[in-house]
Short mmCIF file of the C-alpha atoms (twelve columns), coordinates in Angstrom:
data_MODEL
# 
_entry.id   MODEL 
# 
loop_
_atom_site.group_PDB 
_atom_site.id 
_atom_site.type_symbol 
_atom_site.label_atom_id 
_atom_site.label_alt_id 
_atom_site.label_comp_id 
_atom_site.label_asym_id 
_atom_site.label_seq_id 
_atom_site.Cartn_x 
_atom_site.Cartn_y 
_atom_site.Cartn_z 
_atom_site.pdbx_PDB_model_num 
ATOM 1  C CA . UNK A 1  0.000   0.000  0.000  1 
ATOM 2  C CA . UNK A 2  1.318   3.441  -0.940 1 
ATOM 3  C CA . UNK A 3  1.615   6.043  1.812  1 
ATOM 4  C CA . UNK A 4  -0.774  8.958  1.612  1 
ATOM 5  C CA . UNK A 5  -1.302  12.285 3.307  1 
ATOM 6  C CA . UNK A 6  -4.409  14.370 3.838  1 
ATOM 7  C CA . UNK A 7  -4.053  18.131 4.160  1 
ATOM 8  C CA . UNK A 8  -6.868  20.205 5.676  1 
ATOM 9  C CA . UNK A 9  -7.308  23.948 6.029  1 
ATOM 10 C CA . UNK A 10 -9.948  25.591 8.186  1 
ATOM 11 C CA . UNK A 11 -11.290 29.141 8.055  1 
ATOM 12 C CA . UNK A 12 -12.650 29.781 11.546 1 
ATOM 13 C CA . UNK A 13 -15.181 32.558 12.184 1 
ATOM 14 C CA . UNK A 14 -17.290 33.389 15.227 1 
ATOM 15 C CA . UNK A 15 -20.429 31.671 13.876 1 
ATOM 16 C CA . UNK A 16 -19.103 29.184 11.333 1 
ATOM 17 C CA . UNK A 17 -16.080 27.267 10.154 1 
ATOM 18 C CA . UNK A 18 -15.344 26.453 6.526  1 
ATOM 19 C CA . UNK A 19 -13.034 23.538 5.822  1 
ATOM 20 C CA . UNK A 20 -11.333 21.960 2.838  1 
ATOM 21 C CA . UNK A 21 -9.247  18.805 2.719  1 
ATOM 22 C CA . UNK A 22 -7.370  17.036 -0.045 1 
ATOM 23 C CA . UNK A 23 -6.115  13.460 -0.103 1 
ATOM 24 C CA . UNK A 24 -2.800  13.741 -1.933 1 
ATOM 25 C CA . UNK A 25 -2.811  10.138 -3.173 1 
ATOM 26 C CA . UNK A 26 -6.315  10.084 -4.645 1 
ATOM 27 C CA . UNK A 27 -6.763  13.797 -5.351 1 
ATOM 28 C CA . UNK A 28 -10.136 13.690 -3.582 1 
ATOM 29 C CA . UNK A 29 -11.220 17.137 -2.425 1 
ATOM 30 C CA . UNK A 30 -13.688 17.534 0.438  1 
ATOM 31 C CA . UNK A 31 -15.394 20.749 1.496  1 
ATOM 32 C CA . UNK A 32 -17.629 21.374 4.476  1 
ATOM 33 C CA . UNK A 33 -19.175 24.125 6.583  1 
ATOM 34 C CA . UNK A 34 -19.859 23.822 10.293 1 
ATOM 35 C CA . UNK A 35 -21.704 25.789 12.939 1 
ATOM 36 C CA . UNK A 36 -19.334 24.932 15.768 1 
ATOM 37 C CA . UNK A 37 -15.901 23.589 16.509 1 
ATOM 38 C CA . UNK A 38 -17.190 20.207 17.724 1 
ATOM 39 C CA . UNK A 39 -18.565 19.461 14.253 1 
ATOM 40 C CA . UNK A 40 -15.283 20.514 12.637 1 
ATOM 41 C CA . UNK A 41 -13.249 18.285 14.954 1 
ATOM 42 C CA . UNK A 42 -15.559 15.336 14.239 1 
ATOM 43 C CA . UNK A 43 -15.097 15.943 10.498 1 
ATOM 44 C CA . UNK A 44 -11.318 16.086 10.895 1 
ATOM 45 C CA . UNK A 45 -11.474 12.817 12.823 1 
ATOM 46 C CA . UNK A 46 -13.140 11.103 9.853  1 
ATOM 47 C CA . UNK A 47 -10.460 12.111 7.329  1 
ATOM 48 C CA . UNK A 48 -7.870  9.556  6.143  1 
ATOM 49 C CA . UNK A 49 -4.614  9.446  8.068  1 
ATOM 50 C CA . UNK A 50 -1.956  10.745 8.223  1 
ATOM 51 C CA . UNK A 51 -3.534  14.166 8.545  1 
ATOM 52 C CA . UNK A 52 -2.012  17.648 8.612  1 
ATOM 53 C CA . UNK A 53 -4.486  20.416 9.432  1 
ATOM 54 C CA . UNK A 54 -4.122  24.139 9.995  1 
ATOM 55 C CA . UNK A 55 -6.082  27.322 10.516 1 
ATOM 56 C CA . UNK A 56 -5.207  31.011 10.478 1 
ATOM 57 C CA . UNK A 57 -4.293  32.458 13.861 1 
ATOM 58 C CA . UNK A 58 -7.006  34.548 15.438 1 
ATOM 59 C CA . UNK A 59 -9.242  34.782 18.498 1 
ATOM 60 C CA . UNK A 60 -12.004 32.567 17.082 1 
ATOM 61 C CA . UNK A 61 -9.812  29.488 16.671 1 
ATOM 62 C CA . UNK A 62 -8.901  28.772 20.292 1 
ATOM 63 C CA . UNK A 63 -11.914 26.511 20.905 1 
ATOM 64 C CA . UNK A 64 -11.192 24.549 17.716 1 
ATOM 65 C CA . UNK A 65 -7.556  24.101 18.659 1 
ATOM 66 C CA . UNK A 66 -8.370  22.914 22.172 1 
ATOM 67 C CA . UNK A 67 -11.109 20.533 21.007 1 
ATOM 68 C CA . UNK A 68 -8.849  19.047 18.321 1 
ATOM 69 C CA . UNK A 69 -6.014  18.625 20.800 1 
ATOM 70 C CA . UNK A 70 -8.362  16.885 23.269 1 
ATOM 71 C CA . UNK A 71 -9.417  14.526 20.441 1 
ATOM 72 C CA . UNK A 72 -5.786  13.688 19.692 1 
ATOM 73 C CA . UNK A 73 -5.687  15.628 16.422 1 
ATOM 74 C CA . UNK A 74 -2.858  17.941 15.460 1 
ATOM 75 C CA . UNK A 75 -3.995  21.320 14.163 1 
ATOM 76 C CA . UNK A 76 -1.267  23.852 13.436 1 
ATOM 77 C CA . UNK A 77 -1.937  27.534 13.957 1 
ATOM 78 C CA . UNK A 78 -0.590  29.611 11.072 1 
ATOM 79 C CA . UNK A 79 0.290   33.271 11.522 1 
ATOM 80 C CA . UNK A 80 -0.537  35.209 8.324  1 
ATOM 81 C CA . UNK A 81 2.494   37.441 8.750  1 
ATOM 82 C CA . UNK A 82 4.759   34.356 8.833  1 
ATOM 83 C CA . UNK A 83 3.266   32.605 5.793  1 
ATOM 84 C CA . UNK A 84 5.548   32.770 2.752  1 
ATOM 85 C CA . UNK A 85 3.940   34.125 -0.403 1 
ATOM 86 C CA . UNK A 86 5.099   33.451 -3.924 1 
ATOM 87 C CA . UNK A 87 4.341   36.995 -5.058 1 
ATOM 88 C CA . UNK A 88 6.683   38.417 -2.443 1 
ATOM 89 C CA . UNK A 89 9.567   36.243 -3.664 1 
ATOM 90 C CA . UNK A 90 8.939   36.876 -7.365 1 
# 
C-alpha cells in the first residue's frame, strides 16, 4: 500500500467554520461548513490518516484548537504574517 497524506485547512469565524481537505494520493477534495468547533473536529477525525491540518491564527480558533487537541488531532496555527507568499519572492 502506498503512503498517503491528507491536508486540511480551516477558516474559523465566530459563527461558522469552513473547511477543505485534499487526499494527496487520490486527489479527492472535500469541502464542508460547520456551525461549531465540535462538528469541525468530528469531520477532521473522519479524514484519512496521516492528517495535517491548519487554521489562520485569530481569536475565534482557540476553541477549535483545544477541542482538536483533546481529540488527539494535530492542528497547526498559522500566523498570516509568517506565511511565505510566492508573489513576495517573485
